[in-house]
PDB file of C-alpha atoms in Angstrom:
ATOM      1  CA  MET H   1       0.000   0.000   0.000  1.00  0.00           C
ATOM      2  CA  LYS H   2       2.798   2.439   0.887  1.00  0.00           C
ATOM      3  CA  LYS H   3       4.590   1.682  -2.390  1.00  0.00           C
ATOM      4  CA  LEU H   4       1.361   2.234  -4.355  1.00  0.00           C
ATOM      5  CA  LYS H   5       0.808   5.601  -2.694  1.00  0.00           C
ATOM      6  CA  PHE H   6       4.416   6.585  -3.388  1.00  0.00           C
ATOM      7  CA  LEU H   7       4.036   5.750  -7.084  1.00  0.00           C
ATOM      8  CA  THR H   8       0.700   7.571  -7.316  1.00  0.00           C
ATOM      9  CA  GLN H   9       1.890  10.744  -5.596  1.00  0.00           C
ATOM     10  CA  GLY H  10       5.212  10.707  -7.421  1.00  0.00           C
ATOM     11  CA  ARG H  11       3.553  10.415 -10.813  1.00  0.00           C
ATOM     12  CA  LEU H  12       1.045  13.099  -9.865  1.00  0.00           C
ATOM     13  CA  ALA H  13       3.820  15.506  -8.853  1.00  0.00           C
ATOM     14  CA  VAL H  14       5.731  14.885 -12.100  1.00  0.00           C
ATOM     15  CA  ALA H  15       2.555  15.242 -14.175  1.00  0.00           C
ATOM     16  CA  ILE H  16       1.707  18.596 -12.549  1.00  0.00           C
ATOM     17  CA  VAL H  17       5.206  19.988 -13.080  1.00  0.00           C
ATOM     18  CA  VAL H  18       5.320  18.857 -16.726  1.00  0.00           C
ATOM     19  CA  MET H  19       1.802  20.137 -17.446  1.00  0.00           C
ATOM     20  CA  VAL H  20       2.372  23.567 -15.881  1.00  0.00           C
ATOM     21  CA  LEU H  21       5.734  23.980 -17.631  1.00  0.00           C
ATOM     22  CA  ALA H  22       4.295  22.995 -21.013  1.00  0.00           C
ATOM     23  CA  ILE H  23       1.338  25.379 -20.748  1.00  0.00           C
ATOM     24  CA  ASP H  24       3.484  28.205 -19.395  1.00  0.00           C
ATOM     25  CA  GLN H  25       6.133  27.960 -22.092  1.00  0.00           C
ATOM     26  CA  LEU H  26       3.652  27.502 -24.944  1.00  0.00           C
ATOM     27  CA  ILE H  27       1.816  30.669 -23.893  1.00  0.00           C
ATOM     28  CA  LYS H  28       5.019  32.677 -23.453  1.00  0.00           C
ATOM     29  CA  ILE H  29       6.512  31.606 -26.777  1.00  0.00           C
ATOM     30  CA  ALA H  30       3.244  32.276 -28.605  1.00  0.00           C
ATOM     31  CA  VAL H  31       3.006  35.771 -27.115  1.00  0.00           C
ATOM     32  CA  LYS H  32       6.672  36.608 -27.601  1.00  0.00           C
ATOM     33  CA  THR H  33       6.805  35.507 -31.239  1.00  0.00           C
ATOM     34  CA  ASN H  34       3.473  37.016 -32.304  1.00  0.00           C
ATOM     35  CA  MET H  35       3.056  40.270 -30.390  1.00  0.00           C
ATOM     36  CA  PHE H  36       4.877  43.581 -30.181  1.00  0.00           C
ATOM     37  CA  LEU H  37       6.131  44.637 -26.768  1.00  0.00           C
ATOM     38  CA  TYR H  38       3.281  46.432 -24.893  1.00  0.00           C
ATOM     39  CA  GLU H  39       0.722  45.294 -27.451  1.00  0.00           C
ATOM     40  CA  ARG H  40      -2.726  44.598 -25.994  1.00  0.00           C
ATOM     41  CA  ILE H  41      -5.428  42.185 -27.078  1.00  0.00           C
ATOM     42  CA  HIS H  42      -8.829  43.094 -25.689  1.00  0.00           C
ATOM     43  CA  ILE H  43     -10.640  39.984 -24.453  1.00  0.00           C
ATOM     44  CA  ALA H  44     -13.096  41.733 -22.141  1.00  0.00           C
ATOM     45  CA  ASP H  45     -13.214  45.054 -20.320  1.00  0.00           C
ATOM     46  CA  TRP H  46     -11.689  43.291 -17.312  1.00  0.00           C
ATOM     47  CA  PHE H  47      -9.250  41.016 -19.161  1.00  0.00           C
ATOM     48  CA  TYR H  48      -6.451  41.776 -21.620  1.00  0.00           C
ATOM     49  CA  ILE H  49      -3.532  39.902 -23.096  1.00  0.00           C
ATOM     50  CA  TYR H  50      -0.916  42.596 -22.516  1.00  0.00           C
ATOM     51  CA  PHE H  51       2.643  41.655 -23.498  1.00  0.00           C
ATOM     52  CA  THR H  52       5.291  42.983 -21.134  1.00  0.00           C
ATOM     53  CA  GLU H  53       8.683  41.756 -19.986  1.00  0.00           C
ATOM     54  CA  ASN H  54       9.917  41.761 -16.422  1.00  0.00           C
ATOM     55  CA  ASN H  55      13.609  42.448 -15.903  1.00  0.00           C
ATOM     56  CA  GLY H  56      13.457  41.002 -12.410  1.00  0.00           C
ATOM     57  CA  MET H  57      15.951  43.570 -11.127  1.00  0.00           C
ATOM     58  CA  ALA H  58      16.099  45.054  -7.651  1.00  0.00           C
ATOM     59  CA  PHE H  59      17.015  48.558  -6.539  1.00  0.00           C
ATOM     60  CA  GLY H  60      17.893  49.552 -10.104  1.00  0.00           C
ATOM     61  CA  MET H  61      21.032  47.418 -10.199  1.00  0.00           C
ATOM     62  CA  GLU H  62      21.155  46.267 -13.801  1.00  0.00           C
ATOM     63  CA  ILE H  63      23.645  43.395 -13.832  1.00  0.00           C
ATOM     64  CA  PHE H  64      24.483  42.025 -10.418  1.00  0.00           C
ATOM     65  CA  ALA H  65      20.931  42.155  -9.077  1.00  0.00           C
ATOM     66  CA  LYS H  66      19.588  40.323 -12.124  1.00  0.00           C
ATOM     67  CA  LEU H  67      22.273  37.651 -11.890  1.00  0.00           C
ATOM     68  CA  PHE H  68      21.758  37.307  -8.138  1.00  0.00           C
ATOM     69  CA  LEU H  69      17.984  36.919  -8.473  1.00  0.00           C
ATOM     70  CA  THR H  70      18.323  34.309 -11.198  1.00  0.00           C
ATOM     71  CA  LEU H  71      20.846  32.300  -9.181  1.00  0.00           C
ATOM     72  CA  PHE H  72      18.664  32.673  -6.077  1.00  0.00           C
ATOM     73  CA  ARG H  73      15.678  31.287  -7.999  1.00  0.00           C
ATOM     74  CA  ILE H  74      17.754  28.331  -9.202  1.00  0.00           C
ATOM     75  CA  VAL H  75      18.911  27.540  -5.666  1.00  0.00           C
ATOM     76  CA  ALA H  76      15.324  27.844  -4.412  1.00  0.00           C
ATOM     77  CA  VAL H  77      14.106  25.423  -7.091  1.00  0.00           C
ATOM     78  CA  ILE H  78      16.838  22.926  -6.187  1.00  0.00           C
ATOM     79  CA  LEU H  79      15.830  23.102  -2.515  1.00  0.00           C
ATOM     80  CA  ILE H  80      12.120  22.758  -3.274  1.00  0.00           C
ATOM     81  CA  SER H  81      12.825  19.850  -5.635  1.00  0.00           C
ATOM     82  CA  GLY H  82      14.859  18.061  -2.982  1.00  0.00           C
ATOM     83  CA  TYR H  83      12.184  18.649  -0.361  1.00  0.00           C
ATOM     84  CA  LEU H  84       9.402  17.451  -2.684  1.00  0.00           C
ATOM     85  CA  TYR H  85      11.418  14.348  -3.605  1.00  0.00           C
ATOM     86  CA  ARG H  86      11.905  13.570   0.076  1.00  0.00           C
ATOM     87  CA  ILE H  87       8.263  13.907   1.073  1.00  0.00           C
ATOM     88  CA  VAL H  88       7.080  11.891  -1.951  1.00  0.00           C
ATOM     89  CA  HIS H  89       9.361   9.086  -0.757  1.00  0.00           C
ATOM     90  CA  GLN H  90       7.641   9.414   2.608  1.00  0.00           C
ATOM     91  CA  SER H  91       4.232   9.699   0.960  1.00  0.00           C
ATOM     92  CA  HIS H  92       2.534   7.535   3.564  1.00  0.00           C
ATOM     93  CA  ARG H  93       3.118  10.400   6.019  1.00  0.00           C
ATOM     94  CA  TYR H  94       1.925  13.294   3.824  1.00  0.00           C
ATOM     95  CA  GLN H  95      -1.384  14.379   2.358  1.00  0.00           C
ATOM     96  CA  THR H  96      -1.698  14.301  -1.418  1.00  0.00           C
ATOM     97  CA  GLY H  97      -3.004  17.870  -1.498  1.00  0.00           C
ATOM     98  CA  TYR H  98       0.132  19.099   0.237  1.00  0.00           C
ATOM     99  CA  ILE H  99       2.284  17.501  -2.459  1.00  0.00           C
ATOM    100  CA  VAL H 100       0.052  18.966  -5.188  1.00  0.00           C
ATOM    101  CA  CYS H 101       0.495  22.487  -3.791  1.00  0.00           C
ATOM    102  CA  LEU H 102       4.273  22.124  -3.657  1.00  0.00           C
ATOM    103  CA  SER H 103       4.291  20.753  -7.211  1.00  0.00           C
ATOM    104  CA  PHE H 104       2.472  23.845  -8.510  1.00  0.00           C
ATOM    105  CA  ILE H 105       4.905  26.151  -6.699  1.00  0.00           C
ATOM    106  CA  LEU H 106       7.906  24.227  -8.030  1.00  0.00           C
ATOM    107  CA  ALA H 107       6.589  24.190 -11.603  1.00  0.00           C
ATOM    108  CA  GLY H 108       5.887  27.925 -11.555  1.00  0.00           C
ATOM    109  CA  ALA H 109       9.341  28.709 -10.247  1.00  0.00           C
ATOM    110  CA  ILE H 110      10.973  26.564 -12.938  1.00  0.00           C
ATOM    111  CA  GLY H 111       8.833  28.219 -15.614  1.00  0.00           C
ATOM    112  CA  ASN H 112      10.145  31.687 -14.802  1.00  0.00           C
ATOM    113  CA  ILE H 113      13.705  30.418 -14.446  1.00  0.00           C
ATOM    114  CA  ILE H 114      13.562  29.098 -18.021  1.00  0.00           C
ATOM    115  CA  ASP H 115      12.885  32.666 -19.204  1.00  0.00           C
ATOM    116  CA  CYS H 116      15.765  34.097 -17.185  1.00  0.00           C
ATOM    117  CA  VAL H 117      18.286  31.444 -18.181  1.00  0.00           C
ATOM    118  CA  PHE H 118      17.516  30.797 -21.866  1.00  0.00           C
ATOM    119  CA  TYR H 119      15.373  33.493 -23.469  1.00  0.00           C
ATOM    120  CA  GLY H 120      18.146  36.053 -23.766  1.00  0.00           C
ATOM    121  CA  GLU H 121      20.201  33.591 -25.803  1.00  0.00           C
ATOM    122  CA  VAL H 122      17.569  32.217 -28.188  1.00  0.00           C
ATOM    123  CA  PHE H 123      15.280  35.182 -28.921  1.00  0.00           C
ATOM    124  CA  SER H 124      15.853  38.526 -30.590  1.00  0.00           C
ATOM    125  CA  ALA H 125      14.664  41.573 -28.663  1.00  0.00           C
ATOM    126  CA  SER H 126      10.973  42.317 -28.301  1.00  0.00           C
ATOM    127  CA  LEU H 127      10.290  45.991 -29.076  1.00  0.00           C
ATOM    128  CA  PRO H 128       7.178  48.133 -29.571  1.00  0.00           C
ATOM    129  CA  ASP H 129       7.828  47.975 -33.326  1.00  0.00           C
ATOM    130  CA  GLN H 130       9.509  44.571 -33.565  1.00  0.00           C
ATOM    131  CA  VAL H 131       8.259  41.055 -32.859  1.00  0.00           C
ATOM    132  CA  ALA H 132      10.865  38.707 -31.388  1.00  0.00           C
ATOM    133  CA  GLN H 133      12.136  35.772 -33.430  1.00  0.00           C
ATOM    134  CA  TRP H 134      14.041  32.592 -32.718  1.00  0.00           C
ATOM    135  CA  VAL H 135      17.757  33.101 -33.330  1.00  0.00           C
ATOM    136  CA  PRO H 136      20.814  30.801 -33.148  1.00  0.00           C
ATOM    137  CA  VAL H 137      22.100  30.323 -29.624  1.00  0.00           C
ATOM    138  CA  GLY H 138      24.348  33.229 -28.671  1.00  0.00           C
ATOM    139  CA  GLU H 139      22.744  35.740 -31.033  1.00  0.00           C
ATOM    140  CA  GLY H 140      19.883  36.757 -28.764  1.00  0.00           C
ATOM    141  CA  TYR H 141      19.164  40.020 -27.003  1.00  0.00           C
ATOM    142  CA  SER H 142      21.143  39.094 -23.868  1.00  0.00           C
ATOM    143  CA  SER H 143      23.355  36.426 -22.306  1.00  0.00           C
ATOM    144  CA  TRP H 144      22.767  33.329 -20.214  1.00  0.00           C
ATOM    145  CA  LEU H 145      20.981  34.045 -16.905  1.00  0.00           C
ATOM    146  CA  HIS H 146      20.020  37.567 -18.001  1.00  0.00           C
ATOM    147  CA  GLY H 147      16.816  36.903 -19.928  1.00  0.00           C
ATOM    148  CA  LYS H 148      13.568  38.724 -19.231  1.00  0.00           C
ATOM    149  CA  VAL H 149      10.449  37.028 -17.871  1.00  0.00           C
ATOM    150  CA  VAL H 150       7.471  37.218 -20.237  1.00  0.00           C
ATOM    151  CA  ASP H 151       4.184  38.443 -18.698  1.00  0.00           C
ATOM    152  CA  MET H 152       0.829  38.734 -20.439  1.00  0.00           C
ATOM    153  CA  PHE H 153      -2.263  38.382 -18.226  1.00  0.00           C
ATOM    154  CA  TYR H 154      -3.835  41.686 -17.167  1.00  0.00           C
ATOM    155  CA  PHE H 155      -7.079  41.831 -15.178  1.00  0.00           C
ATOM    156  CA  PRO H 156      -8.130  45.460 -14.514  1.00  0.00           C
ATOM    157  CA  ILE H 157     -11.340  44.281 -12.832  1.00  0.00           C
ATOM    158  CA  ILE H 158     -12.159  47.837 -11.716  1.00  0.00           C
ATOM    159  CA  ASP H 159     -10.841  50.739 -13.773  1.00  0.00           C
ATOM    160  CA  THR H 160     -12.200  54.070 -12.592  1.00  0.00           C
ATOM    161  CA  TYR H 161     -11.282  57.384 -10.973  1.00  0.00           C
ATOM    162  CA  TRP H 162     -11.415  58.489  -7.375  1.00  0.00           C
ATOM    163  CA  PRO H 163     -14.157  61.078  -6.678  1.00  0.00           C
ATOM    164  CA  ASP H 164     -12.887  64.658  -6.861  1.00  0.00           C
ATOM    165  CA  TRP H 165     -13.958  65.331  -3.289  1.00  0.00           C
ATOM    166  CA  MET H 166     -11.585  62.727  -1.836  1.00  0.00           C
ATOM    167  CA  PRO H 167      -8.450  64.270  -0.298  1.00  0.00           C
ATOM    168  CA  MET H 168      -5.026  63.384  -1.703  1.00  0.00           C
ATOM    169  CA  VAL H 169      -6.304  61.020  -4.435  1.00  0.00           C
ATOM    170  CA  GLY H 170      -9.334  62.912  -5.800  1.00  0.00           C
ATOM    171  CA  GLY H 171      -9.453  62.673  -9.598  1.00  0.00           C
ATOM    172  CA  ASP H 172      -6.647  60.099  -9.770  1.00  0.00           C
ATOM    173  CA  ARG H 173      -7.119  56.893 -11.675  1.00  0.00           C
ATOM    174  CA  PHE H 174      -7.812  53.752  -9.658  1.00  0.00           C
ATOM    175  CA  ILE H 175      -7.267  50.255 -11.043  1.00  0.00           C
ATOM    176  CA  PHE H 176      -8.115  47.260  -8.932  1.00  0.00           C
ATOM    177  CA  PHE H 177      -5.685  44.422  -9.624  1.00  0.00           C
ATOM    178  CA  SER H 178      -3.177  46.056 -11.908  1.00  0.00           C
ATOM    179  CA  PRO H 179      -0.328  43.475 -11.849  1.00  0.00           C
ATOM    180  CA  ILE H 180       0.557  41.801 -15.148  1.00  0.00           C
ATOM    181  CA  PHE H 181       1.539  38.171 -14.666  1.00  0.00           C
ATOM    182  CA  ASN H 182       2.042  34.860 -16.446  1.00  0.00           C
ATOM    183  CA  PHE H 183       0.851  31.275 -16.060  1.00  0.00           C
ATOM    184  CA  ALA H 184       3.873  30.359 -13.928  1.00  0.00           C
ATOM    185  CA  ASP H 185       3.079  33.216 -11.525  1.00  0.00           C
ATOM    186  CA  ALA H 186      -0.511  31.967 -11.310  1.00  0.00           C
ATOM    187  CA  ALA H 187       0.692  28.439 -10.488  1.00  0.00           C
ATOM    188  CA  ILE H 188       2.922  29.763  -7.697  1.00  0.00           C
ATOM    189  CA  SER H 189       0.164  31.969  -6.294  1.00  0.00           C
ATOM    190  CA  CYS H 190      -2.457  29.200  -6.399  1.00  0.00           C
ATOM    191  CA  GLY H 191      -0.072  26.787  -4.711  1.00  0.00           C
ATOM    192  CA  ILE H 192       0.754  29.229  -1.926  1.00  0.00           C
ATOM    193  CA  VAL H 193      -2.882  30.280  -1.381  1.00  0.00           C
ATOM    194  CA  ALA H 194      -4.004  26.642  -1.247  1.00  0.00           C
ATOM    195  CA  LEU H 195      -1.281  25.871   1.292  1.00  0.00           C
ATOM    196  CA  LEU H 196      -2.400  28.765   3.489  1.00  0.00           C
ATOM    197  CA  LEU H 197      -6.098  27.941   3.168  1.00  0.00           C
ATOM    198  CA  PHE H 198      -6.022  24.187   3.576  1.00  0.00           C
ATOM    199  CA  TYR H 199      -2.719  23.372   5.268  1.00  0.00           C
ATOM    200  CA  SER H 200      -1.956  26.390   7.450  1.00  0.00           C
ATOM    201  CA  SER H 201      -2.506  24.352  10.601  1.00  0.00           C
ATOM    202  CA  SER H 202      -0.221  21.593   9.390  1.00  0.00           C
ATOM    203  CA  LEU H 203       2.568  23.593   7.744  1.00  0.00           C
ATOM    204  CA  SER H 204       4.610  23.369  10.906  1.00  0.00           C
ATOM    205  CA  GLY H 205       4.136  19.622  10.655  1.00  0.00           C
ATOM    206  CA  GLU H 206       5.043  19.663   6.956  1.00  0.00           C
ATOM    207  CA  GLY H 207       1.564  18.653   5.804  1.00  0.00           C
ATOM    208  CA  ARG H 208       1.690  15.294   7.524  1.00  0.00           C
ATOM    209  CA  GLU H 209      -1.385  13.164   7.762  1.00  0.00           C
ATOM    210  CA  LYS H 210      -2.790  12.863  11.197  1.00  0.00           C
ATOM    211  CA  ASN H 211      -3.138   9.390  12.519  1.00  0.00           C
ATOM    212  CA  PRO H 212      -6.514   8.635  14.125  1.00  0.00           C
ATOM    213  CA  PRO H 213      -6.350   8.645  17.922  1.00  0.00           C
ATOM    214  CA  GLN H 214      -5.752   5.258  19.424  1.00  0.00           C
ATOM    215  CA  GLU H 215      -8.219   4.045  21.953  1.00  0.00           C
ATOM    216  CA  LYS H 216      -6.557   3.386  25.227  1.00  0.00           C
ATOM    217  CA  GLY H 217      -7.702   0.693  27.545  1.00  0.00           C
ATOM    218  CA  GLY H 218      -9.087   1.989  30.795  1.00  0.00           C
ATOM    219  CA  ARG H 219     -10.924   1.010  33.867  1.00  0.00           C
ATOM    220  CA  SER H 220     -14.615   0.441  33.526  1.00  0.00           C
TER     221      SER H 220
END
């Protein structure tokens, strides 16, 4: 029984990672090779495909911050992978949902790392007047580990203006949910939210299944 559960949870984890990576990369490549940078496709008033690229830099440091963040993401993925591998091998002690959440987080992290590591080498630059194309390795817009993450989902659910009578912000534009993100980001967010909602009480116990209380013999 334990071996069967290990095989089931292991295959499920691999299937989730492969599925998320495939969907994420297919969407990113389709957007990058068919849209101009900052081009929008109107799906609904609250949903756009809006092509942007995220440099992933911190504090305005162009080179070292980008390299540091990419390497940090790679180390984080290695640690998460090792942890997931360990708990799958102890699957009889962990809930399947806990493993599913970690698999989504891992897959999302890998998806964005692929952009950072490879895209700069294999794509020409995306510009407002130029659609990116596949190029021979080494002829891309940047070098290894310095690629830009492709984002495209934009949900301005509320797009309005603050009333003029409001102090400080009166007349300013207000957009509820303005971040632009990708499928990998969504996988990470869903995995984290599900962990907090359904496993917050067991995170300290690493999502372990609780054994039913044993009845103890007592005096009648």
